[in-house]
mmCIF file of C-alpha atoms in Angstrom:
data_model
loop_
_atom_site.group_PDB
_atom_site.id
_atom_site.type_symbol
_atom_site.label_atom_id
_atom_site.label_comp_id
_atom_site.label_asym_id
_atom_site.label_seq_id
_atom_site.Cartn_x
_atom_site.Cartn_y
_atom_site.Cartn_z
ATOM 1 C CA MET A 1249 11.191 213.647 154.059
ATOM 2 C CA ALA A 1250 8.803 216.553 154.607
ATOM 3 C CA GLY A 1251 10.260 218.434 151.623
ATOM 4 C CA VAL A 1252 9.803 215.437 149.334
ATOM 5 C CA HIS A 1253 6.215 214.962 150.512
ATOM 6 C CA GLN A 1254 5.477 218.655 149.962
ATOM 7 C CA LEU A 1255 6.945 218.488 146.452
ATOM 8 C CA SER A 1256 4.787 215.494 145.542
ATOM 9 C CA THR A 1257 1.719 217.306 146.893
ATOM 10 C CA ILE A 1258 2.480 220.330 144.708
ATOM 11 C CA GLN A 1259 2.905 218.078 141.678
ATOM 12 C CA SER A 1260 -0.420 216.315 142.303
ATOM 13 C CA ASN A 1261 -2.147 219.680 142.791
ATOM 14 C CA SER A 1262 -0.746 220.985 139.493
ATOM 15 C CA VAL A 1263 -1.934 217.811 137.753
ATOM 16 C CA LEU A 1264 -5.433 218.282 139.189
ATOM 17 C CA THR A 1265 -5.368 221.908 138.032
ATOM 18 C CA VAL A 1266 -4.438 220.854 134.503
ATOM 19 C CA ILE A 1267 -7.204 218.230 134.473
ATOM 20 C CA GLU A 1268 -9.744 220.765 135.739
ATOM 21 C CA ALA A 1269 -8.667 223.327 133.135
ATOM 22 C CA SER A 1270 -8.937 220.808 130.271
ATOM 23 C CA ARG A 1271 -12.326 219.690 131.599
ATOM 24 C CA ARG A 1272 -13.576 223.292 131.623
ATOM 25 C CA THR A 1273 -12.350 223.911 128.074
ATOM 26 C CA THR A 1274 -14.054 220.736 126.851
ATOM 27 C CA MET A 1275 -17.269 221.757 128.626
ATOM 28 C CA LYS A 1276 -17.106 225.196 126.983
ATOM 29 C CA GLN A 1277 -16.591 223.587 123.572
ATOM 30 C CA GLY A 1278 -19.470 221.197 124.248
ATOM 31 C CA SER A 1279 -21.823 224.036 125.211
ATOM 32 C CA GLN A 1280 -20.806 225.941 122.081
ATOM 33 C CA HIS A 1281 -21.620 222.861 119.980
ATOM 34 C CA LEU A 1282 -25.019 222.608 121.691
ATOM 35 C CA LEU A 1283 -25.727 226.251 120.901
#
């Protein structure tokens, strides 16, 4: 059970990382548009 829980935690962390990365890229694009 612990292994399955750890795997799901890693998956959720990777998803959050992807969301954060896309958010940063969109913010960079937005700032470039403002400039």
